[in-house]
Short mmCIF file of C-alpha atoms and ligand atoms in Angstrom, two decimals:
data_model
loop_
_atom_site.label_atom_id
_atom_site.label_comp_id
_atom_site.label_asym_id
_atom_site.label_seq_id
_atom_site.Cartn_x
_atom_site.Cartn_y
_atom_site.Cartn_z
CA MET A 1 -36.49 -8.58 14.33
CA PRO A 2 -36.70 -8.66 10.47
CA GLU A 3 -34.34 -11.00 8.65
CA ALA A 4 -31.25 -9.34 7.28
CA SER A 5 -32.32 -9.96 3.68
CA ALA A 6 -31.24 -6.71 1.95
CA ASN A 7 -27.81 -6.15 0.51
CA ILE A 8 -28.30 -2.39 0.07
CA GLY A 9 -30.52 0.23 1.59
CA VAL A 10 -31.83 3.61 0.64
CA VAL A 11 -32.70 6.36 3.15
CA GLY A 12 -34.83 9.26 1.72
CA LEU A 13 -37.60 8.34 -0.78
CA ALA A 14 -38.36 11.69 -2.42
CA VAL A 15 -37.98 11.64 -6.29
CA MET A 16 -34.18 10.88 -6.36
CA GLY A 17 -34.17 8.31 -3.56
CA SER A 18 -37.19 6.33 -4.85
CA ASN A 19 -35.87 6.23 -8.43
CA LEU A 20 -32.40 5.24 -7.22
CA ALA A 21 -34.00 2.46 -5.01
CA ARG A 22 -35.99 1.22 -8.04
CA ASN A 23 -32.88 1.32 -10.18
CA LEU A 24 -31.00 -0.81 -7.55
CA ALA A 25 -33.93 -3.17 -7.22
CA SER A 26 -34.09 -3.75 -10.91
CA ARG A 27 -30.59 -5.10 -11.04
CA GLU A 28 -29.82 -8.80 -10.72
CA GLY A 29 -29.03 -9.98 -7.17
CA ASN A 30 -30.11 -6.81 -5.28
CA THR A 31 -32.59 -6.79 -2.48
CA VAL A 32 -33.27 -3.14 -1.33
CA ALA A 33 -34.22 -1.96 2.09
CA ILE A 34 -35.91 1.36 2.16
CA PHE A 35 -36.56 4.01 4.88
CA ASN A 36 -37.95 7.47 4.88
CA ARG A 37 -38.45 9.80 7.86
CA SER A 38 -42.18 10.01 7.23
CA TYR A 39 -43.57 6.55 6.54
CA GLU A 40 -46.12 7.78 3.94
CA LYS A 41 -43.43 7.97 1.16
CA THR A 42 -42.34 4.39 2.07
CA GLU A 43 -45.98 3.11 1.72
CA THR A 44 -46.46 4.97 -1.50
CA LEU A 45 -43.31 3.39 -2.99
CA LEU A 46 -44.24 -0.02 -1.80
CA SER A 47 -47.76 0.16 -3.25
CA GLU A 48 -46.73 1.65 -6.59
CA HIS A 49 -43.72 -0.76 -7.16
CA PRO A 50 -44.50 -4.09 -5.87
CA GLU A 51 -42.26 -5.60 -8.55
CA ALA A 52 -39.24 -4.06 -6.74
CA GLU A 53 -39.87 -6.29 -3.69
CA PHE A 54 -38.58 -3.69 -1.36
CA VAL A 55 -37.88 -4.46 2.29
CA PRO A 56 -39.57 -1.49 4.18
CA ALA A 57 -38.49 -0.25 7.55
CA ALA A 58 -40.44 2.04 9.95
CA THR A 59 -37.51 2.87 12.10
CA TYR A 60 -33.68 3.27 11.72
CA ARG A 61 -33.33 0.12 13.95
CA GLU A 62 -35.51 -1.95 11.68
CA PHE A 63 -33.62 -0.58 8.65
CA ALA A 64 -30.26 -1.70 10.22
CA ASP A 65 -31.60 -5.10 11.11
CA SER A 66 -32.90 -5.75 7.54
CA LEU A 67 -29.43 -5.12 6.10
CA GLN A 68 -26.75 -7.79 5.63
CA LYS A 69 -23.27 -7.03 6.92
CA PRO A 70 -21.30 -5.05 6.19
CA ARG A 71 -24.40 -2.84 5.96
CA THR A 72 -24.54 -0.49 3.06
CA ALA A 73 -26.92 2.38 2.90
CA ILE A 74 -27.25 5.27 0.48
CA ILE A 75 -28.69 8.55 1.80
CA MET A 76 -30.78 10.65 -0.63
CA VAL A 77 -32.18 13.42 1.46
CA LYS A 78 -32.00 17.28 1.43
CA ALA A 79 -28.35 18.43 1.63
CA GLY A 80 -27.15 20.15 4.76
CA ARG A 81 -28.71 19.60 8.20
CA PRO A 82 -31.08 16.89 7.05
CA THR A 83 -28.09 14.82 5.85
CA ASP A 84 -26.28 15.28 9.24
CA ALA A 85 -29.43 14.17 11.03
CA VAL A 86 -29.75 11.00 8.96
CA ILE A 87 -26.00 10.23 9.38
CA ASP A 88 -26.26 10.62 13.24
CA SER A 89 -29.28 8.24 13.28
CA LEU A 90 -27.55 5.68 11.10
CA VAL A 91 -24.30 5.87 13.21
CA GLU A 92 -26.45 4.82 16.24
CA VAL A 93 -27.70 1.64 14.62
CA PHE A 94 -24.73 0.70 12.32
CA GLU A 95 -21.52 -1.10 13.41
CA PRO A 96 -17.78 -0.74 12.46
CA GLY A 97 -17.31 -1.87 8.91
CA ASP A 98 -20.60 -0.77 7.65
CA ILE A 99 -20.92 1.79 4.93
CA ILE A 100 -22.87 5.07 4.84
CA VAL A 101 -23.05 6.64 1.41
CA ASP A 102 -24.28 10.27 1.02
CA GLY A 103 -25.66 10.52 -2.47
CA GLY A 104 -27.04 13.96 -2.08
CA ASN A 105 -25.63 17.22 -3.42
CA ALA A 106 -23.38 17.98 -0.41
CA TYR A 107 -20.77 20.71 -0.29
CA PHE A 108 -17.39 18.85 -0.34
CA PRO A 109 -15.95 20.46 2.83
CA ASP A 110 -19.05 19.06 4.60
CA THR A 111 -18.18 15.66 3.20
CA ILE A 112 -14.64 15.89 4.51
CA ARG A 113 -15.95 16.80 7.91
CA ARG A 114 -18.49 14.05 7.98
CA GLU A 115 -16.03 11.35 6.70
CA LYS A 116 -13.65 12.29 9.40
CA ALA A 117 -16.18 12.22 12.13
CA VAL A 118 -17.85 8.91 10.96
CA ARG A 119 -14.45 7.21 10.46
CA GLU A 120 -13.88 7.64 14.32
CA THR A 121 -16.72 5.29 14.84
CA GLY A 122 -15.20 2.58 12.63
CA ILE A 123 -18.01 3.06 10.09
CA ASN A 124 -17.06 4.01 6.60
CA PHE A 125 -18.55 7.11 5.07
CA VAL A 126 -18.61 7.79 1.37
CA GLY A 127 -19.72 11.00 -0.31
CA ALA A 128 -20.91 10.24 -3.78
CA GLY A 129 -21.83 12.82 -6.31
CA ILE A 130 -24.78 11.50 -8.38
CA SER A 131 -25.56 13.27 -11.61
CA GLY A 132 -28.49 12.92 -14.16
CA GLY A 133 -31.53 14.07 -12.21
CA GLU A 134 -34.54 11.92 -11.73
CA GLU A 135 -34.19 10.11 -14.98
CA GLY A 136 -30.56 9.33 -14.37
CA ALA A 137 -31.31 7.99 -10.91
CA LEU A 138 -33.78 5.61 -12.33
CA LEU A 139 -32.13 4.58 -15.54
CA GLY A 140 -28.48 4.94 -14.81
CA PRO A 141 -26.61 8.11 -13.42
CA SER A 142 -23.06 9.14 -13.59
CA ILE A 143 -21.62 8.44 -10.09
CA MET A 144 -18.69 10.09 -8.52
CA PRO A 145 -17.93 8.36 -5.23
CA GLY A 146 -15.20 9.42 -2.71
CA GLY A 147 -14.42 7.61 0.56
CA SER A 148 -12.03 4.86 1.52
CA ASP A 149 -10.54 2.09 -0.54
CA GLU A 150 -12.18 -0.43 1.83
CA SER A 151 -15.65 0.84 1.09
CA TRP A 152 -15.05 0.89 -2.69
CA VAL A 153 -14.49 -2.95 -2.48
CA THR A 154 -18.04 -3.48 -1.35
CA LEU A 155 -19.73 -0.44 -2.96
CA GLY A 156 -17.97 -0.54 -6.34
CA PRO A 157 -19.90 -3.60 -7.79
CA ILE A 158 -23.17 -2.21 -6.52
CA LEU A 159 -22.58 1.27 -8.01
CA LYS A 160 -21.26 -0.19 -11.42
CA SER A 161 -24.44 -2.17 -11.58
CA ILE A 162 -26.78 0.90 -11.49
CA ALA A 163 -24.56 3.48 -13.34
CA ALA A 164 -25.11 4.61 -16.95
CA VAL A 165 -23.04 2.75 -19.42
CA ALA A 166 -21.09 4.59 -22.04
CA GLU A 167 -19.34 2.61 -24.84
CA GLY A 168 -19.55 -0.47 -22.74
CA GLU A 169 -18.08 1.11 -19.54
CA PRO A 170 -20.03 1.98 -16.36
CA CYS A 171 -19.95 5.72 -15.58
CA VAL A 172 -18.58 5.28 -12.12
CA THR A 173 -15.01 5.37 -10.76
CA HIS A 174 -13.59 5.66 -7.31
CA VAL A 175 -12.67 9.34 -7.57
CA GLY A 176 -10.43 9.72 -4.49
CA HIS A 177 -10.73 9.75 -0.69
CA ASP A 178 -13.19 11.58 1.49
CA GLY A 179 -14.67 14.68 -0.32
CA ALA A 180 -13.16 13.95 -3.73
CA GLY A 181 -16.46 12.59 -5.24
CA HIS A 182 -18.50 15.62 -4.21
CA PHE A 183 -15.64 18.04 -5.30
CA VAL A 184 -15.76 16.46 -8.77
CA LYS A 185 -19.53 16.60 -8.81
CA MET A 186 -19.45 20.18 -7.90
CA VAL A 187 -17.02 21.00 -10.78
CA HIS A 188 -19.22 18.97 -13.04
CA ASN A 189 -22.09 21.21 -12.21
CA GLY A 190 -19.96 24.33 -12.77
CA ILE A 191 -19.04 23.05 -16.17
CA GLU A 192 -22.65 22.43 -16.79
CA TYR A 193 -23.37 26.12 -15.98
CA ALA A 194 -20.71 27.23 -18.46
CA ASP A 195 -21.97 24.83 -21.15
CA MET A 196 -25.57 25.99 -20.87
CA GLN A 197 -24.53 29.74 -20.86
CA LEU A 198 -22.45 29.29 -23.99
CA ILE A 199 -25.30 27.64 -25.77
CA ALA A 200 -27.74 30.42 -24.67
CA GLU A 201 -25.37 33.04 -26.00
CA ALA A 202 -25.02 31.11 -29.28
CA TYR A 203 -28.83 31.07 -29.56
CA ASP A 204 -29.15 34.82 -28.77
CA LEU A 205 -26.61 35.89 -31.36
CA ILE A 206 -28.16 33.85 -34.05
CA ARG A 207 -31.66 35.01 -33.30
CA ARG A 208 -30.75 38.71 -33.01
CA GLY A 209 -28.29 38.56 -35.91
CA THR A 210 -30.31 36.64 -38.38
CA GLY A 211 -33.96 37.00 -37.33
CA LYS A 212 -34.55 33.29 -37.37
CA SER A 213 -37.39 31.91 -35.23
CA PRO A 214 -36.70 29.54 -32.22
CA ALA A 215 -37.98 26.67 -34.34
CA GLU A 216 -35.59 27.44 -37.10
CA ILE A 217 -32.81 27.79 -34.63
CA ALA A 218 -33.86 24.37 -33.19
CA GLU A 219 -33.11 22.85 -36.53
CA ILE A 220 -29.56 24.50 -36.42
CA PHE A 221 -28.94 22.94 -33.00
CA ALA A 222 -30.25 19.54 -34.20
CA GLU A 223 -27.86 19.75 -37.10
CA TRP A 224 -24.99 20.75 -34.75
CA ASN A 225 -25.75 17.66 -32.66
CA THR A 226 -24.70 15.48 -35.46
CA GLY A 227 -21.14 16.90 -35.39
CA GLU A 228 -18.36 17.68 -32.93
CA LEU A 229 -20.81 19.48 -30.54
CA GLU A 230 -22.90 16.40 -30.12
CA SER A 231 -24.11 16.34 -26.51
CA TYR A 232 -27.22 16.01 -24.31
CA LEU A 233 -27.32 19.88 -23.70
CA ILE A 234 -27.37 20.68 -27.54
CA GLU A 235 -29.97 18.00 -28.01
CA ILE A 236 -32.40 19.35 -25.36
CA THR A 237 -31.73 22.93 -26.55
CA ALA A 238 -33.26 21.97 -29.89
CA GLU A 239 -36.19 20.32 -28.00
CA VAL A 240 -36.76 23.50 -25.86
CA LEU A 241 -36.53 25.76 -28.77
CA ARG A 242 -39.07 23.69 -30.83
CA GLN A 243 -41.65 23.71 -28.07
CA VAL A 244 -44.71 25.85 -28.62
CA ASP A 245 -46.74 27.23 -25.65
CA ALA A 246 -50.20 25.63 -25.85
CA GLU A 247 -51.89 28.70 -24.23
CA THR A 248 -50.51 31.44 -26.34
CA GLY A 249 -49.23 29.63 -29.50
CA GLN A 250 -45.90 31.46 -29.02
CA PRO A 251 -42.55 29.64 -28.88
CA LEU A 252 -42.31 28.57 -25.24
CA VAL A 253 -38.91 30.17 -24.92
CA ASP A 254 -40.52 33.51 -25.50
CA VAL A 255 -43.05 33.17 -22.74
CA ILE A 256 -40.68 31.89 -20.11
CA LEU A 257 -39.55 34.74 -17.74
CA ASP A 258 -35.89 35.46 -18.58
CA GLN A 259 -34.50 35.11 -14.96
CA ALA A 260 -32.20 32.01 -14.45
CA GLY A 261 -32.27 30.25 -11.20
CA ALA A 262 -29.51 28.43 -9.45
CA LYS A 263 -29.12 25.90 -6.61
CA GLY A 264 -25.64 27.03 -5.56
CA THR A 265 -23.25 24.45 -7.12
CA GLY A 266 -22.07 27.01 -9.68
CA ALA A 267 -21.38 29.53 -6.91
CA TRP A 268 -19.47 26.77 -4.89
CA THR A 269 -17.36 25.98 -7.89
CA VAL A 270 -16.42 29.61 -8.42
CA GLN A 271 -15.73 30.24 -4.64
CA THR A 272 -13.64 27.20 -4.39
CA ALA A 273 -11.75 28.09 -7.64
CA LEU A 274 -11.09 31.63 -6.23
CA SER A 275 -9.61 30.17 -3.04
CA LEU A 276 -7.48 27.70 -5.03
CA GLY A 277 -6.35 30.47 -7.41
CA VAL A 278 -7.71 28.81 -10.53
CA PRO A 279 -9.27 30.95 -13.30
CA VAL A 280 -12.53 29.32 -14.17
CA SER A 281 -13.71 32.54 -16.04
CA GLY A 282 -16.26 30.56 -18.15
CA ILE A 283 -17.98 29.14 -15.05
CA ALA A 284 -17.76 32.35 -13.21
CA GLU A 285 -19.29 34.38 -16.17
CA ALA A 286 -22.11 31.76 -16.57
CA THR A 287 -22.86 32.01 -12.77
CA PHE A 288 -22.86 35.81 -12.86
CA ALA A 289 -25.04 35.83 -16.01
CA ARG A 290 -27.66 34.01 -14.09
CA SER A 291 -27.35 36.50 -11.22
CA LEU A 292 -27.53 39.55 -13.55
CA SER A 293 -30.69 38.04 -15.07
CA SER A 294 -32.29 37.67 -11.75
CA HIS A 295 -32.23 41.40 -10.77
CA PRO A 296 -35.44 42.72 -12.41
CA GLU A 297 -35.31 45.88 -10.42
CA GLN A 298 -31.83 46.71 -11.67
CA ARG A 299 -32.64 45.72 -15.24
CA ALA A 300 -35.74 47.87 -15.14
CA VAL A 301 -33.87 51.01 -14.37
CA SER A 302 -31.09 50.20 -16.79
CA GLY A 303 -33.19 49.63 -19.96
CA ASP A 304 -32.71 53.12 -21.30
CA LEU A 305 -28.94 53.11 -21.13
CA PRO A 306 -27.57 53.67 -24.53
CA GLY A 307 -26.48 50.92 -26.81
CA PRO A 308 -25.04 50.91 -30.29
CA GLU A 309 -26.74 53.18 -32.85
CA ASP A 310 -26.71 50.79 -35.77
CA GLU A 311 -29.08 47.86 -35.97
CA PHE A 312 -27.37 44.44 -35.96
CA THR A 313 -27.86 42.57 -39.15
CA VAL A 314 -25.79 39.85 -40.45
CA GLU A 315 -24.95 39.94 -44.17
CA ASP A 316 -23.94 36.29 -44.72
CA THR A 317 -26.26 34.24 -42.50
CA GLU A 318 -24.72 30.96 -43.24
CA SER A 319 -21.16 31.91 -42.49
CA PHE A 320 -22.24 33.80 -39.30
CA ILE A 321 -23.95 30.70 -38.04
CA GLU A 322 -20.84 28.64 -38.74
CA ASP A 323 -18.71 31.23 -36.94
CA VAL A 324 -21.03 30.96 -33.92
CA ARG A 325 -20.77 27.11 -33.97
CA LEU A 326 -17.02 27.40 -33.96
CA ALA A 327 -16.96 30.10 -31.28
CA LEU A 328 -19.12 27.84 -29.17
CA TYR A 329 -16.89 24.99 -29.61
CA ALA A 330 -13.71 26.90 -28.82
CA SER A 331 -15.37 28.50 -25.72
CA LYS A 332 -16.57 25.12 -24.56
CA ILE A 333 -12.98 23.76 -24.82
CA VAL A 334 -11.92 26.54 -22.63
CA ALA A 335 -14.58 25.97 -20.08
CA TYR A 336 -13.71 22.25 -19.88
CA SER A 337 -10.00 22.97 -19.69
CA GLN A 338 -10.67 25.41 -16.71
CA GLY A 339 -12.81 22.85 -15.00
CA PHE A 340 -10.25 20.16 -15.14
CA ASP A 341 -7.67 22.62 -13.89
CA GLU A 342 -9.89 23.14 -10.88
CA ILE A 343 -10.06 19.36 -10.20
CA ARG A 344 -6.21 19.06 -10.54
CA ALA A 345 -5.79 22.02 -8.10
CA GLY A 346 -8.37 20.57 -5.63
CA ALA A 347 -6.62 17.14 -5.84
CA ALA A 348 -3.20 18.78 -5.09
CA GLU A 349 -4.76 20.83 -2.12
CA TYR A 350 -6.60 18.04 -0.49
CA ASP A 351 -4.15 15.19 -1.44
CA TRP A 352 -6.60 13.22 -3.68
CA ASN A 353 -5.14 11.00 -6.29
CA ILE A 354 -7.69 11.86 -9.17
CA ASP A 355 -7.33 10.34 -12.61
CA LEU A 356 -8.57 13.20 -14.85
CA GLY A 357 -9.03 10.83 -17.86
CA ALA A 358 -11.20 8.58 -15.77
CA ILE A 359 -13.35 11.48 -14.80
CA SER A 360 -14.00 12.57 -18.34
CA LYS A 361 -14.91 8.99 -19.04
CA ILE A 362 -17.57 8.72 -16.34
CA TRP A 363 -19.16 11.98 -17.70
CA ARG A 364 -19.83 10.42 -21.11
CA GLY A 365 -23.07 8.90 -19.95
CA GLY A 366 -25.85 9.52 -17.39
CA CYS A 367 -25.03 13.08 -16.55
CA ILE A 368 -26.09 16.48 -17.87
CA ILE A 369 -22.77 17.30 -19.60
CA ARG A 370 -22.52 13.93 -21.34
CA ALA A 371 -20.94 14.46 -24.78
CA GLN A 372 -18.87 12.88 -27.48
CA PHE A 373 -16.29 15.40 -26.80
CA LEU A 374 -15.39 13.89 -23.41
CA ASN A 375 -13.70 10.99 -25.28
CA ARG A 376 -11.16 13.45 -26.60
CA ILE A 377 -10.43 14.66 -23.06
CA ALA A 378 -9.89 11.23 -22.06
CA ASP A 379 -7.54 10.62 -24.97
CA ALA A 380 -5.59 13.78 -24.01
CA TYR A 381 -5.02 12.67 -20.44
CA GLN A 382 -4.24 9.14 -21.51
CA ALA A 383 -1.53 10.38 -23.86
CA GLU A 384 -0.18 12.70 -21.22
CA PRO A 385 -1.57 12.24 -17.62
CA GLY A 386 0.30 15.26 -16.29
CA LEU A 387 -0.79 17.57 -19.22
CA PRO A 388 -0.81 20.99 -17.57
CA VAL A 389 -3.24 22.72 -19.95
CA LEU A 390 -5.87 20.67 -21.67
CA LEU A 391 -6.00 23.22 -24.53
CA THR A 392 -2.52 22.28 -25.54
CA ALA A 393 -3.37 18.67 -26.28
CA PRO A 394 -2.98 18.19 -30.18
CA TYR A 395 -6.67 17.62 -30.73
CA PHE A 396 -7.79 20.68 -28.98
CA THR A 397 -5.03 22.81 -30.36
CA GLU A 398 -6.11 21.78 -33.84
CA ALA A 399 -9.86 22.53 -33.03
CA ILE A 400 -8.94 26.01 -31.68
CA THR A 401 -6.69 26.72 -34.53
CA ARG A 402 -9.72 26.03 -36.90
CA ALA A 403 -12.07 28.03 -34.68
CA GLN A 404 -10.21 31.09 -33.55
CA ALA A 405 -10.84 33.49 -36.41
CA SER A 406 -14.59 32.73 -36.18
CA TRP A 407 -14.32 33.10 -32.34
CA ARG A 408 -12.85 36.51 -32.66
CA ARG A 409 -15.39 37.58 -35.32
CA VAL A 410 -18.28 36.53 -33.05
CA VAL A 411 -16.97 38.30 -30.02
CA ILE A 412 -16.38 41.45 -32.08
CA ALA A 413 -19.86 41.29 -33.52
CA ALA A 414 -21.42 40.82 -30.12
CA ALA A 415 -19.59 43.84 -28.76
CA GLU A 416 -20.55 45.97 -31.86
CA ALA A 417 -24.17 44.80 -31.63
CA GLY A 418 -24.47 45.41 -27.93
CA ILE A 419 -25.38 41.74 -27.32
CA PRO A 420 -24.04 40.34 -24.05
CA ALA A 421 -21.72 37.26 -24.67
CA PRO A 422 -19.87 37.17 -21.42
CA ALA A 423 -18.78 33.47 -21.59
CA PHE A 424 -17.78 33.75 -25.22
CA SER A 425 -15.73 36.82 -24.60
CA SER A 426 -14.16 35.83 -21.29
CA SER A 427 -13.12 32.46 -22.74
CA LEU A 428 -11.36 34.23 -25.68
CA SER A 429 -9.66 36.53 -23.08
CA TYR A 430 -8.54 33.53 -21.08
CA TYR A 431 -7.10 31.88 -24.30
CA ASP A 432 -5.23 35.06 -25.22
CA GLY A 433 -4.07 35.43 -21.56
CA ILE A 434 -2.78 31.86 -21.22
CA ARG A 435 -0.92 31.92 -24.61
CA ALA A 436 0.59 35.40 -24.11
CA ASP A 437 4.38 35.68 -23.99
CA ARG A 438 4.14 38.60 -21.57
CA LEU A 439 1.31 39.79 -19.49
CA PRO A 440 0.57 43.19 -17.91
CA ALA A 441 0.78 41.41 -14.49
CA ALA A 442 4.31 43.00 -14.52
CA LEU A 443 2.70 46.38 -14.17
CA VAL A 444 0.33 45.08 -11.46
CA GLN A 445 3.47 43.88 -9.50
CA GLY A 446 4.96 47.35 -9.98
CA GLN A 447 1.74 48.93 -8.58
CA ARG A 448 1.64 46.55 -5.63
CA ASP A 449 5.28 47.33 -4.87
CA PHE A 450 4.46 51.08 -5.00
CA PHE A 451 1.73 51.24 -2.54
CA GLY A 452 2.28 48.22 -0.46
CA ALA A 453 5.97 47.41 -0.72
CA HIS A 454 4.81 43.95 -1.91
CA THR A 455 8.12 43.48 -3.84
CA TYR A 456 8.65 41.83 -7.22
CA LYS A 457 10.92 39.52 -8.93
CA ARG A 458 12.99 40.38 -12.01
CA ILE A 459 13.27 38.50 -15.36
CA ASP A 460 17.02 38.85 -15.45
CA LYS A 461 18.32 37.77 -12.10
CA PRO A 462 17.09 35.75 -9.02
CA GLY A 463 15.98 37.33 -5.85
CA THR A 464 13.15 39.67 -4.62
CA PHE A 465 13.41 43.34 -5.01
CA HIS A 466 11.55 46.57 -3.88
CA THR A 467 11.93 50.11 -5.39
CA GLN A 468 12.05 52.77 -2.73
CA TRP A 469 9.30 54.67 -4.33
CA SER A 470 8.90 57.42 -1.66
CA GLY A 471 12.55 57.88 -1.39
CA ASP A 472 15.31 58.07 -4.08
CA ARG A 473 13.61 55.36 -6.15
CA THR A 474 16.66 53.05 -6.05
CA GLU A 475 16.03 49.44 -6.06
CA ILE A 476 17.03 47.21 -3.02
CA GLU A 477 16.96 43.52 -2.45
CA ALA A 478 14.01 42.59 -0.21
CA GLU A 479 12.46 39.76 1.65
CA ASP A 480 9.90 37.81 -0.33
CA THR A 481 6.48 38.95 1.01
CA HIS A 482 4.34 37.35 -1.65
N1 NAP B 501 -33.64 16.49 -7.87
C1 NAP B 501 -32.58 16.30 -8.72
O1 NAP B 501 -32.61 16.27 -9.89
C2 NAP B 501 -31.20 15.93 -7.96
C3 NAP B 501 -30.11 15.67 -8.81
C4 NAP B 501 -28.97 15.29 -8.25
C5 NAP B 501 -28.83 15.31 -6.86
N2 NAP B 501 -29.89 15.67 -6.08
C6 NAP B 501 -29.77 15.52 -4.63
O2 NAP B 501 -30.39 14.44 -4.15
C7 NAP B 501 -30.91 14.65 -2.77
C8 NAP B 501 -32.33 14.21 -2.79
O3 NAP B 501 -33.05 15.10 -3.67
P1 NAP B 501 -34.68 14.96 -3.89
O4 NAP B 501 -35.05 16.02 -4.92
O5 NAP B 501 -35.05 13.46 -4.10
O6 NAP B 501 -35.21 15.18 -2.37
P2 NAP B 501 -35.12 16.64 -1.55
O7 NAP B 501 -36.43 17.34 -1.82
O8 NAP B 501 -33.87 17.25 -1.61
O9 NAP B 501 -35.34 16.00 -0.05
C9 NAP B 501 -36.50 15.36 0.37
C10 NAP B 501 -36.15 14.19 1.25
O10 NAP B 501 -35.35 14.50 2.32
C11 NAP B 501 -35.94 14.00 3.55
N3 NAP B 501 -35.57 14.86 4.75
C12 NAP B 501 -35.67 16.19 4.77
N4 NAP B 501 -35.32 16.65 6.03
C13 NAP B 501 -35.00 15.46 6.77
C14 NAP B 501 -34.52 15.21 7.97
N5 NAP B 501 -34.27 16.21 8.88
N6 NAP B 501 -34.37 14.02 8.38
C15 NAP B 501 -34.48 12.90 7.54
N7 NAP B 501 -35.01 13.06 6.31
C16 NAP B 501 -35.24 14.37 5.87
C17 NAP B 501 -37.36 13.98 3.17
O11 NAP B 501 -38.15 13.11 4.09
P3 NAP B 501 -39.66 13.40 4.44
O12 NAP B 501 -40.46 12.81 3.31
O13 NAP B 501 -39.87 12.78 5.72
O14 NAP B 501 -39.85 14.96 4.39
C18 NAP B 501 -37.33 13.41 1.78
O15 NAP B 501 -37.17 11.98 1.85
C19 NAP B 501 -30.55 16.02 -2.51
O16 NAP B 501 -29.50 16.21 -1.74
C20 NAP B 501 -30.42 16.72 -3.87
O17 NAP B 501 -29.66 17.88 -3.90
C21 NAP B 501 -31.09 15.90 -6.62
#
């Protein structure tokens, strides 16, 4: 039987798991046990990284025996059934009080189910969202753990030691119980979709409006990255636009097929928002824009549909680019505001006590949406933890006040030019909807009452009402059937 020398273990040694294991091993005081279903990956990691002094295991039993108690193991395998298979195997060899962490991209209802099932054995189960891709796993990711308070006591210091650091603070916090961590990671990814789509729309409008080359637009993004838009995604956009294809000498962006892929977290965010009744229109449009791009057969037969007659040319290039920058900023504020709404609604639905300010802080480093701007979100929630609409925090109200005329000009220009800008325009519609005194929802209620007797409320007196549409059209008091 091996000596129980490791204080943490990793199961699953593909790119994410092996990088996370190396990150753990590089931190003072950690000895890391490793296990992979097929032993070749374990051998490769051992031979390539002797400095990590890993403790290898060939079986789950050996893996459990090599861990000090309470045993703590992080699973980094394919989400779905592989994760269930690994959990089942670990439960067989672990004991009450031990901790199993799923660091994969699990769908949060699966995490809730798994946490409940594992808890019955006395073992702790923690679903932890880990963002930052391979590089983050190695150098410091943003980590969003759920699970019990008891597991956080053991796990907290370990996760803090490997997380990214932003302004001196580790990018990890105990998000909430059971599936809270994976829920927040899901919304993080949804916001990432929106942010990427908004940047893509800005690029498209500038390119088609001004005729600038990708390399020239890269300089614009690099410049934007020195101001209020400073973020990892703006930074890498400049890098991608600067890249020249070695084979053709063309800008790389011009030889990449324009069909965007997705692994499903954007769709999960939107599906969940729909069932919670939270409008995340920026994330939804971004997800749908990827879907639209990925139907070549439909695009092929639609190419001859008419567009605007006039060519799109911008008269004042500099002010148009500034308008696009401000439209991007305002739309981005909307997308984040909507994402935080979804987290708040999820917390209420699933009874999680989530500190929204703390979430924005742990996204400042390590993850894909890391940005300066997240400090402003943290400030807003610190000043008013119950803030119902992020947009109404003074900093964001000022930013949108400054941006809104540009935002409207850009959406008008896009519509007139026949350039799709679904995330820009839906964000503006959301903004105008949420600030409206009165919405045409009143008419929708009237229609619902007409065909389905769904009833309505009145602005001038309490109660629920129905108009007898097929009779004499008098109004009667009715039961609330909402
Ligand atoms: N790649 C990223 O940038 C990224 C970012 C964030 C989160 N994640 C998440 O991190 C997790 C790991 O990602 P990855 O890209 O490193 O690996 P992956 O390709 O998603 O999964 C490969 C790993 O899963 C193991 N595996 C598959 N089926 C198994 C089963 N039935 N039983 C036991 N092990 C099984 C494989 O073992 P064998 O070697 O034996 O096949 C291998 O270790 C995933 O949940 C992923 O969604 C990935």
